[in-house]
């Protein structure tokens, strides 16, 4: 691990959404680096879930709070007195957003606004990384990667809510926070893969569930192109960005996180690798989407963050999928989620 890892030792860090998949991994990693972590989130929404399986509650000051409750959120932020904030709390699923659009908009837009407003009430915060999504861009379905200056948009409620939150974040940065020396950035990350994700309607968790139960995996859009990456890739990037912002607040802005644009691949290619790794697995491919629009092509230009951090993704896609299935297989055989996550983090750090 680079010497910059010492940066987090003893620092007060707030994570919203720490009970989620990425939030649980990030809490574990920051605790490992010596940070004093406070987590604010709803209770885990899936069963099983990584937060419970890895005993993440023992690694942080754990608070259950709906970020749409402005007063409760502000109280907890004031109590935590964080120097660094990672905002991951969200309604994170595209298809769920069609079923619950108002919940999606209120959580992803007003939840972000509530956190930003709370920051105006504390004087300890130096850097903030607010995670949105690679889906914030107006998607014209072309084989061209979007850079951070591309037009924002969103067909489905999830994408639209995250694009809208980008505007809210930019407004608070310019109108209120920059003049106080608070460095505020958004992180637009591609599709993440890793052990401990049991969400519905995500490719690898769906594959694990189907194949472990000896059922066929149903694939809606096999030719859809996405930027896939191991969960540790963007999390390491978020931590590095938080440090950069702390030391150089003028770097505040929007950043894409993901593999190089030419490494984005189709769902079919991911499944081909996954079946080879798993050793078996039946798949039914469809060419329909049950009336719900999802982007067919999505690629990111990540040159801005690559140039800033001077690093490249550590694990290529084949290794990412291998490590992910190894994680699920080992967990299913009785190894603890905490130990499996720690092993992956140690392996990742050794390559930095």
XYZ file of N, CA, C and O in Angstrom, residues 33-213:
724
model
N -7.163 0.930 7.692
C -6.174 1.992 7.532
C -6.095 2.905 8.754
O -5.336 3.878 8.741
N -6.896 2.621 9.776
C -6.789 3.373 11.017
C -7.712 4.556 11.140
O -7.577 5.355 12.082
N -8.668 4.697 10.231
C -9.616 5.808 10.313
C -10.641 5.562 11.412
O -10.952 4.421 11.750
N -11.166 6.651 11.965
C -12.278 6.589 12.906
C -13.553 6.811 12.102
O -13.871 7.934 11.733
N -14.256 5.726 11.806
C -15.359 5.759 10.849
C -16.704 5.873 11.562
O -16.991 5.112 12.492
N -17.516 6.816 11.089
C -18.919 6.896 11.467
C -19.749 6.544 10.236
O -19.472 7.036 9.135
N -20.742 5.696 10.413
C -21.609 5.304 9.304
C -23.036 5.746 9.533
O -23.565 5.610 10.642
N -23.650 6.286 8.487
C -25.062 6.688 8.524
C -25.755 6.028 7.347
O -25.342 6.208 6.194
N -26.803 5.257 7.636
C -27.448 4.521 6.557
C -28.757 3.926 7.050
O -29.016 3.855 8.255
N -29.580 3.487 6.100
C -30.681 2.594 6.432
C -30.118 1.229 6.794
O -28.941 0.935 6.526
N -30.932 0.378 7.387
C -30.522 -0.998 7.625
C -30.308 -1.700 6.278
O -30.857 -1.267 5.255
N -29.510 -2.757 6.241
C -29.280 -3.461 4.969
C -30.597 -3.889 4.317
O -31.549 -4.277 5.012
N -30.649 -3.808 2.990
C -31.905 -4.069 2.285
C -31.979 -5.464 1.694
O -33.026 -5.853 1.177
N -30.889 -6.209 1.721
C -30.913 -7.582 1.195
C -30.599 -8.562 2.321
O -30.013 -8.209 3.337
N -31.012 -9.788 2.116
C -30.653 -10.874 3.026
C -30.271 -12.073 2.171
O -31.109 -12.573 1.419
N -29.006 -12.524 2.225
C -27.949 -12.027 3.103
C -27.406 -10.664 2.661
O -27.777 -10.154 1.604
N -26.511 -10.104 3.459
C -25.856 -8.847 3.108
C -24.462 -8.823 3.717
O -24.202 -9.455 4.737
N -23.571 -8.085 3.071
C -22.174 -8.051 3.491
C -22.007 -7.365 4.842
O -21.158 -7.765 5.646
N -22.796 -6.345 5.110
C -22.686 -5.607 6.369
C -22.820 -6.548 7.562
O -22.021 -6.498 8.504
N -23.825 -7.427 7.508
C -24.038 -8.363 8.607
C -23.036 -9.506 8.581
O -22.477 -9.898 9.621
N -22.787 -10.047 7.388
C -21.908 -11.211 7.283
C -20.468 -10.889 7.721
O -19.765 -11.756 8.235
N -20.032 -9.642 7.461
C -18.652 -9.267 7.806
C -18.570 -8.495 9.119
O -17.502 -7.991 9.481
N -19.701 -8.388 9.845
C -19.729 -7.690 11.132
C -19.175 -6.274 11.039
O -18.383 -5.824 11.882
N -19.613 -5.553 10.012
C -19.115 -4.200 9.780
C -19.502 -3.260 10.921
O -18.786 -2.294 11.217
N -20.611 -3.542 11.595
C -21.051 -2.678 12.699
C -19.979 -2.547 13.773
O -19.899 -1.522 14.465
N -19.133 -3.566 13.913
C -18.083 -3.538 14.929
C -16.921 -2.635 14.533
O -16.052 -2.351 15.366
N -16.889 -2.189 13.283
C -15.746 -1.434 12.762
C -16.003 0.057 12.691
O -15.149 0.815 12.226
N -17.172 0.494 13.149
C -17.526 1.901 12.987
C -18.534 2.300 14.056
O -19.057 1.451 14.787
N -18.797 3.597 14.137
C -19.912 4.083 14.930
C -21.130 4.054 14.017
O -21.244 4.856 13.091
N -22.013 3.124 14.277
C -23.088 2.775 13.356
C -24.379 3.502 13.727
O -24.829 3.429 14.873
N -24.954 4.223 12.746
C -26.221 4.918 12.961
C -27.200 4.558 11.846
O -26.847 4.615 10.657
N -28.405 4.183 12.222
C -29.475 3.963 11.254
C -30.245 5.270 11.106
O -30.793 5.804 12.078
N -30.268 5.799 9.897
C -30.910 7.087 9.640
C -31.264 7.182 8.167
O -30.470 6.804 7.304
N -32.452 7.668 7.875
C -32.869 7.937 6.497
C -32.343 9.318 6.122
O -32.660 10.311 6.789
N -31.531 9.397 5.082
C -30.932 10.681 4.707
C -31.969 11.685 4.235
O -31.662 12.865 4.058
N -33.205 11.236 4.047
C -34.281 12.178 3.724
C -34.784 12.912 4.958
O -35.534 13.892 4.838
N -34.363 12.480 6.131
C -34.703 13.147 7.389
C -33.614 14.174 7.680
O -32.588 13.875 8.291
N -33.848 15.403 7.246
C -32.812 16.430 7.315
C -32.352 16.702 8.734
O -31.138 16.821 8.997
N -33.286 16.810 9.672
C -32.918 17.139 11.046
C -32.074 16.041 11.678
O -31.044 16.315 12.323
N -32.488 14.785 11.499
C -31.741 13.666 12.073
C -30.358 13.553 11.442
O -29.355 13.302 12.134
N -30.284 13.747 10.133
C -29.005 13.660 9.440
C -28.066 14.767 9.912
O -26.882 14.516 10.190
N -28.572 15.986 10.002
C -27.746 17.110 10.448
C -27.210 16.866 11.857
O -26.028 17.133 12.140
N -28.047 16.346 12.733
C -27.612 16.050 14.108
C -26.450 15.063 14.105
O -25.451 15.252 14.820
N -26.553 14.004 13.294
C -25.507 12.983 13.282
C -24.215 13.497 12.653
O -23.122 13.137 13.104
N -24.335 14.332 11.624
C -23.132 14.916 11.014
C -22.437 15.829 12.015
O -21.196 15.800 12.162
N -23.213 16.641 12.726
C -22.627 17.521 13.739
C -21.959 16.716 14.856
O -20.896 17.080 15.357
N -22.585 15.621 15.236
C -22.025 14.770 16.287
C -20.716 14.118 15.838
O -19.765 14.009 16.621
N -20.652 13.697 14.576
C -19.475 12.981 14.065
C -18.272 13.896 13.876
O -17.129 13.457 13.981
N -18.517 15.168 13.533
C -17.442 16.128 13.269
C -16.389 15.547 12.310
O -15.189 15.521 12.613
N -16.806 15.081 11.136
C -15.854 14.436 10.221
C -14.951 15.437 9.511
O -15.313 16.598 9.308
N -13.773 14.968 9.148
C -12.895 15.719 8.261
C -13.152 15.353 6.802
O -13.001 16.176 5.905
N -13.505 14.078 6.600
C -13.679 13.539 5.253
C -15.018 12.816 5.190
O -15.393 12.113 6.133
N -15.726 13.001 4.079
C -17.029 12.352 3.908
C -17.063 11.612 2.574
O -16.641 12.147 1.541
N -17.564 10.388 2.627
C -17.878 9.628 1.418
C -19.394 9.404 1.419
O -19.926 8.749 2.321
N -20.059 9.942 0.419
C -21.524 9.813 0.329
C -21.870 8.716 -0.667
O -21.703 8.877 -1.875
N -22.350 7.581 -0.152
C -22.742 6.455 -0.996
C -24.216 6.109 -0.849
O -24.730 5.293 -1.617
N -24.900 6.673 0.142
C -26.300 6.326 0.375
C -27.150 6.688 -0.839
O -27.077 7.804 -1.338
N -27.959 5.726 -1.290
C -28.755 5.957 -2.496
C -29.744 4.821 -2.694
O -29.625 3.757 -2.080
N -30.720 5.057 -3.548
C -31.488 3.964 -4.148
C -30.710 3.635 -5.422
O -30.733 4.394 -6.388
N -29.999 2.493 -5.470
C -28.963 2.293 -6.472
C -29.334 1.485 -7.713
O -28.445 1.209 -8.530
N -30.583 1.078 -7.853
C -30.926 0.129 -8.916
C -31.836 0.746 -9.973
O -32.844 1.383 -9.652
N -31.473 0.534 -11.242
C -32.241 1.096 -12.361
C -33.656 0.539 -12.384
O -34.642 1.288 -12.431
N -33.795 -0.783 -12.357
C -35.120 -1.370 -12.502
C -36.007 -1.076 -11.297
O -37.208 -0.876 -11.438
N -35.426 -1.005 -10.111
C -36.203 -0.632 -8.936
C -36.729 0.790 -9.045
O -37.791 1.119 -8.501
N -35.993 1.644 -9.754
C -36.422 3.041 -9.873
C -37.699 3.181 -10.703
O -38.454 4.141 -10.531
N -37.955 2.240 -11.587
C -39.215 2.244 -12.341
C -40.392 1.913 -11.428
O -41.501 2.409 -11.623
N -40.149 1.066 -10.442
C -41.206 0.662 -9.521
C -41.430 1.695 -8.429
O -42.548 1.844 -7.918
N -40.380 2.405 -8.055
C -40.452 3.374 -6.963
C -39.784 4.686 -7.379
O -38.771 5.092 -6.797
N -40.342 5.378 -8.360
C -39.667 6.597 -8.843
C -39.593 7.705 -7.801
O -38.568 8.382 -7.694
N -40.658 7.916 -7.024
C -40.638 9.009 -6.054
C -39.634 8.742 -4.938
O -38.929 9.654 -4.490
N -39.559 7.497 -4.477
C -38.548 7.154 -3.481
C -37.143 7.362 -4.037
O -36.236 7.826 -3.334
N -36.964 6.998 -5.298
C -35.662 7.167 -5.940
C -35.276 8.635 -6.027
O -34.158 9.026 -5.667
N -36.207 9.472 -6.483
C -35.916 10.902 -6.595
C -35.681 11.529 -5.223
O -34.744 12.319 -5.049
N -36.505 11.194 -4.239
C -36.360 11.825 -2.930
C -35.062 11.412 -2.254
O -34.380 12.231 -1.627
N -34.698 10.137 -2.375
C -33.455 9.672 -1.754
C -32.233 10.230 -2.462
O -31.317 10.765 -1.821
N -32.217 10.114 -3.788
C -31.001 10.449 -4.522
C -30.797 11.944 -4.732
O -29.655 12.400 -4.862
N -31.885 12.713 -4.750
C -31.751 14.159 -4.916
C -31.817 14.867 -3.566
O -30.866 15.520 -3.141
N -32.938 14.730 -2.867
C -33.086 15.435 -1.597
C -32.175 14.866 -0.517
O -31.716 15.602 0.363
N -31.895 13.572 -0.573
C -30.942 13.012 0.387
C -29.577 13.664 0.241
O -28.933 14.024 1.232
N -29.130 13.817 -1.011
C -27.855 14.496 -1.256
C -27.914 15.949 -0.803
O -26.973 16.464 -0.181
N -29.020 16.622 -1.103
C -29.172 18.023 -0.696
C -29.161 18.163 0.821
O -28.568 19.111 1.370
N -29.799 17.241 1.514
C -29.807 17.286 2.975
C -28.404 17.151 3.550
O -28.043 17.835 4.517
N -27.609 16.261 2.976
C -26.234 16.119 3.452
C -25.443 17.397 3.191
O -24.714 17.883 4.066
N -25.589 17.955 2.019
C -24.863 19.179 1.672
C -25.261 20.334 2.591
O -24.412 21.128 3.015
N -26.545 20.418 2.901
C -27.004 21.459 3.814
C -26.421 21.240 5.203
O -26.033 22.203 5.889
N -26.339 19.977 5.620
C -25.762 19.667 6.927
C -24.308 20.104 7.009
O -23.828 20.510 8.080
N -23.591 20.035 5.887
C -22.183 20.430 5.878
C -22.001 21.908 6.184
O -20.929 22.333 6.639
N -23.031 22.684 5.946
C -22.952 24.117 6.246
C -23.001 24.377 7.744
O -22.714 25.493 8.189
N -23.366 23.351 8.514
C -23.519 23.508 9.959
C -22.305 23.006 10.743
O -22.314 23.053 11.973
N -21.271 22.482 10.037
C -20.069 22.000 10.712
C -18.844 22.657 10.091
O -18.853 23.016 8.914
N -17.799 22.802 10.884
C -16.596 23.478 10.378
C -15.373 22.573 10.319
O -14.250 23.039 10.140
N -15.600 21.264 10.455
C -14.483 20.318 10.450
C -14.212 19.707 9.080
O -13.119 19.203 8.834
N -15.199 19.747 8.188
C -15.108 19.014 6.926
C -14.138 19.698 5.956
O -14.208 20.912 5.733
N -13.247 18.895 5.384
C -12.276 19.401 4.421
C -12.495 18.856 3.013
O -12.335 19.565 2.035
N -12.822 17.560 2.911
C -13.018 16.984 1.581
C -14.209 16.039 1.583
O -14.451 15.334 2.567
N -14.947 16.054 0.466
C -16.172 15.269 0.327
C -16.183 14.621 -1.047
O -16.009 15.297 -2.068
N -16.382 13.303 -1.082
C -16.553 12.566 -2.336
C -17.979 12.026 -2.353
O -18.336 11.189 -1.523
N -18.778 12.520 -3.288
C -20.172 12.094 -3.398
C -20.303 11.195 -4.622
O -20.057 11.623 -5.758
N -20.671 9.950 -4.385
C -20.711 8.946 -5.444
C -22.054 9.029 -6.166
O -23.108 8.900 -5.544
N -22.003 9.238 -7.470
C -23.225 9.227 -8.276
C -23.231 7.953 -9.124
O -23.388 6.870 -8.601
N -22.993 8.052 -10.425
C -23.026 6.862 -11.281
C -22.498 7.208 -12.666
O -22.482 8.391 -13.063
N -22.086 6.182 -13.402
C -21.718 6.395 -14.801
C -22.940 6.678 -15.669
O -22.802 7.080 -16.825
N -24.132 6.490 -15.121
C -25.361 6.645 -15.899
C -25.913 8.072 -15.866
O -27.058 8.312 -16.272
N -25.109 9.041 -15.385
C -25.596 10.423 -15.322
C -25.596 11.101 -16.691
O -26.162 12.180 -16.850
N -24.989 10.486 -17.683
C -24.843 11.134 -18.984
C -26.053 10.901 -19.883
O -26.684 9.840 -19.836
N -26.356 11.910 -20.702
C -27.371 11.748 -21.738
C -26.823 10.731 -22.744
O -25.871 11.012 -23.476
N -27.428 9.565 -22.763
C -26.862 8.447 -23.517
C -27.401 8.429 -24.940
O -28.596 8.259 -25.168
N -26.495 8.614 -25.894
C -26.900 8.572 -27.305
C -26.566 7.245 -27.975
O -26.585 7.135 -29.203
N -26.233 6.236 -27.134
C -26.043 4.855 -27.613
C -24.977 4.733 -28.707
O -25.130 3.967 -29.658
N -23.902 5.479 -28.550
C -22.824 5.373 -29.531
C -21.567 4.839 -28.862
O -21.416 4.919 -27.633
N -20.669 4.296 -29.667
C -19.423 3.734 -29.157
C -18.411 4.847 -28.949
O -17.342 4.898 -29.578
N -18.751 5.757 -28.073
C -17.892 6.894 -27.766
C -17.925 7.119 -26.261
O -19.004 7.262 -25.681
N -16.765 7.141 -25.608
C -16.759 7.300 -24.153
C -17.129 8.722 -23.738
O -16.737 9.698 -24.388
N -17.871 8.829 -22.649
C -18.281 10.136 -22.130
C -17.221 10.667 -21.177
O -16.785 9.968 -20.257
N -16.810 11.916 -21.385
C -15.948 12.557 -20.404
C -16.795 13.409 -19.465
O -18.010 13.530 -19.635
N -16.159 14.011 -18.472
C -16.894 14.682 -17.408
C -17.645 15.924 -17.879
O -18.534 16.421 -17.153
N -17.322 16.431 -19.061
C -18.010 17.615 -19.573
C -19.184 17.270 -20.480
O -19.851 18.168 -21.002
N -19.442 15.978 -20.672
C -20.543 15.559 -21.538
C -21.885 15.966 -20.922
O -22.011 16.159 -19.708
N -22.888 16.067 -21.774
C -24.226 16.473 -21.334
C -24.805 15.470 -20.341
O -24.722 14.268 -20.538
N -25.390 15.978 -19.260
C -26.054 15.121 -18.289
C -27.478 14.811 -18.736
O -28.085 15.561 -19.491
N -28.003 13.698 -18.258
C -29.368 13.315 -18.616
C -29.750 12.028 -17.919
O -29.054 11.557 -17.024
N -30.880 11.455 -18.349
C -31.300 10.199 -17.755
C -32.686 9.814 -18.189
O -33.640 10.547 -17.954
N -32.825 8.664 -18.836
C -34.125 8.179 -19.283
C -34.899 7.571 -18.117
O -36.046 7.935 -17.863
N -34.279 6.650 -17.408
C -34.935 5.998 -16.271
C -34.828 6.892 -15.040
O -33.949 7.758 -14.948
N -35.704 6.705 -14.039
C -35.677 7.561 -12.839
C -34.359 7.509 -12.079
O -33.939 8.528 -11.521
N -33.707 6.349 -12.039
C -32.432 6.279 -11.335
C -31.406 7.199 -11.989
O -30.789 8.035 -11.321
N -31.221 7.054 -13.294
C -30.233 7.870 -13.991
C -30.577 9.351 -13.891
O -29.697 10.196 -13.652
N -31.851 9.676 -14.064
C -32.270 11.074 -13.980
C -32.038 11.644 -12.584
O -31.602 12.789 -12.426
N -32.311 10.837 -11.560
C -32.117 11.318 -10.188
C -30.655 11.598 -9.902
O -30.313 12.573 -9.212
N -29.786 10.762 -10.423
C -28.360 10.965 -10.190
C -27.823 12.152 -10.996
O -26.943 12.892 -10.529
N -28.333 12.329 -12.209
C -27.942 13.511 -12.992
C -28.394 14.783 -12.286
O -27.661 15.775 -12.213
N -29.607 14.755 -11.751
C -30.114 15.913 -11.019
C -29.281 16.180 -9.774
O -29.012 17.341 -9.419
N -28.864 15.119 -9.098
C -28.050 15.313 -7.893
C -26.708 15.950 -8.240
O -26.153 16.708 -7.441
N -26.193 15.666 -9.432
C -24.954 16.313 -9.865
C -25.132 17.829 -9.928
O -24.230 18.593 -9.550
N -26.284 18.285 -10.396
C -26.548 19.720 -10.465
C -26.668 20.326 -9.067
O -26.171 21.428 -8.801
N -27.332 19.599 -8.183
C -27.461 20.069 -6.796
C -26.087 20.175 -6.147
O -25.770 21.170 -5.471
N -25.261 19.170 -6.338
C -23.924 19.154 -5.751
C -23.087 20.313 -6.282
O -22.417 21.022 -5.520
N -23.129 20.531 -7.596
C -22.372 21.630 -8.194
C -22.838 22.975 -7.637
O -22.034 23.884 -7.388
N -24.154 23.122 -7.438
C -24.690 24.368 -6.894
C -24.174 24.625 -5.479
O -23.724 25.732 -5.156
N -24.236 23.620 -4.623
C -23.749 23.794 -3.254
C -22.254 24.073 -3.231
O -21.767 24.867 -2.404
N -21.508 23.417 -4.128
C -20.068 23.665 -4.172
C -19.803 25.129 -4.506
O -19.006 25.806 -3.842
N -20.457 25.630 -5.534
C -20.190 26.982 -6.009
C -20.789 28.054 -5.101
O -20.165 29.092 -4.851
N -21.998 27.791 -4.592
C -22.715 28.822 -3.840
C -22.310 28.900 -2.373
O -22.374 29.986 -1.767
N -21.896 27.771 -1.786
C -21.708 27.748 -0.341
C -20.376 27.180 0.135
O -19.764 27.738 1.048
N -19.955 26.055 -0.428
C -18.892 25.286 0.207
C -17.479 25.673 -0.225
O -16.549 25.614 0.580
N -17.309 26.055 -1.490
C -15.968 26.399 -1.971
C -15.378 27.552 -1.174
O -14.187 27.534 -0.802
N -16.185 28.564 -0.876
C -15.681 29.736 -0.150
C -15.274 29.400 1.284
O -14.520 30.140 1.909
N -15.761 28.269 1.799
C -15.397 27.827 3.139
C -14.231 26.845 3.132
O -13.849 26.320 4.179
N -13.689 26.567 1.936
C -12.554 25.661 1.830
C -12.916 24.195 1.846
O -12.046 23.338 2.041
N -14.211 23.885 1.650
C -14.638 22.489 1.580
C -14.517 22.027 0.125
O -15.172 22.578 -0.764
N -13.686 21.032 -0.114
C -13.479 20.503 -1.468
C -14.489 19.398 -1.738
O -14.478 18.367 -1.063
N -15.338 19.611 -2.723
C -16.467 18.715 -2.993
C -16.360 18.155 -4.407
O -16.295 18.911 -5.380
N -16.350 16.823 -4.522
C -16.234 16.174 -5.824
C -17.311 15.120 -5.986
O -17.815 14.558 -5.003
N -17.675 14.848 -7.234
C -18.545 13.721 -7.535
C -17.735 12.633 -8.221
O -16.811 12.904 -8.981
N -18.103 11.391 -7.923
C -17.438 10.217 -8.484
C -18.453 9.432 -9.298
O -19.449 8.957 -8.756
N -18.211 9.322 -10.593
C -19.122 8.637 -11.513
C -18.487 7.310 -11.904
O -17.630 7.243 -12.770
N -18.917 6.246 -11.228
C -18.235 4.962 -11.352
C -19.009 3.985 -12.215
O -20.241 3.952 -12.193
N -18.262 3.166 -12.950
C -18.850 2.115 -13.761
C -19.307 0.934 -12.927
O -19.206 0.929 -11.694
N -19.813 -0.099 -13.593
C -20.368 -1.280 -12.914
C -19.311 -1.976 -12.060
O -18.222 -2.284 -12.541
N -19.638 -2.234 -10.803
C -18.680 -2.866 -9.900
C -19.049 -4.322 -9.664
O -20.221 -4.692 -9.623
N -18.005 -5.139 -9.503
C -18.134 -6.568 -9.261
C -17.297 -6.894 -8.033
O -16.209 -6.345 -7.850
N -17.779 -7.809 -7.204
C -16.988 -8.243 -6.060
C -17.815 -9.104 -5.135
O -19.052 -9.106 -5.188
N -17.158 -9.840 -4.279
C -17.855 -10.681 -3.336
C -18.689 -9.885 -2.360
O -18.332 -8.771 -1.980
N -19.816 -10.451 -1.938
C -20.644 -9.812 -0.932
C -21.786 -8.985 -1.461
O -22.497 -8.352 -0.679
N -21.992 -8.976 -2.758
C -23.138 -8.267 -3.334
C -24.253 -9.287 -3.557
O -24.098 -10.230 -4.328
N -25.378 -9.089 -2.879
C -26.527 -9.969 -3.046
C -27.743 -9.206 -3.569
O -28.877 -9.614 -3.366
N -27.504 -8.093 -4.260
C -28.600 -7.284 -4.791
C -29.315 -8.003 -5.922
O -28.733 -8.846 -6.625
N -30.586 -7.659 -6.101
C -31.350 -8.159 -7.243
C -30.980 -7.366 -8.489
O -30.597 -6.203 -8.417
N -31.141 -8.031 -9.638
C -30.945 -7.377 -10.937
C -29.540 -6.822 -11.110
O -29.339 -5.772 -11.718
N -28.549 -7.528 -10.542
C -27.151 -7.255 -10.853
C -26.550 -8.542 -11.374
O -26.808 -9.622 -10.852
N -25.740 -8.420 -12.403
C -25.351 -9.566 -13.214
C -24.681 -10.682 -12.408
O -25.128 -11.834 -12.440
N -23.620 -10.377 -11.706
C -22.880 -11.429 -11.000
C -23.678 -12.003 -9.830
O -23.745 -13.231 -9.671
N -24.307 -11.177 -8.990
C -25.162 -11.776 -7.946
C -26.262 -12.656 -8.513
O -26.564 -13.719 -7.960
N -26.867 -12.233 -9.627
C -27.886 -13.064 -10.261
C -27.298 -14.398 -10.719
O -27.926 -15.457 -10.578
N -26.082 -14.346 -11.282
C -25.429 -15.573 -11.744
C -25.114 -16.497 -10.574
O -25.341 -17.714 -10.645
N -24.599 -15.943 -9.492
C -24.268 -16.753 -8.317
C -25.517 -17.433 -7.772
O -25.516 -18.642 -7.493
N -26.605 -16.664 -7.638
C -27.847 -17.243 -7.107
C -28.357 -18.360 -8.003
O -28.735 -19.435 -7.531
N -28.380 -18.092 -9.309
C -28.925 -19.069 -10.242
C -28.086 -20.345 -10.256
O -28.625 -21.460 -10.123
N -26.787 -20.225 -10.387
C -25.939 -21.387 -10.570
C -25.753 -22.178 -9.274
O -25.643 -23.407 -9.304
N -25.718 -21.489 -8.137
C -25.636 -22.224 -6.880
C -26.902 -23.042 -6.630
O -26.857 -24.089 -5.986
N -28.029 -22.556 -7.161
C -29.301 -23.275 -7.022
C -29.620 -24.151 -8.227
O -30.739 -24.643 -8.366
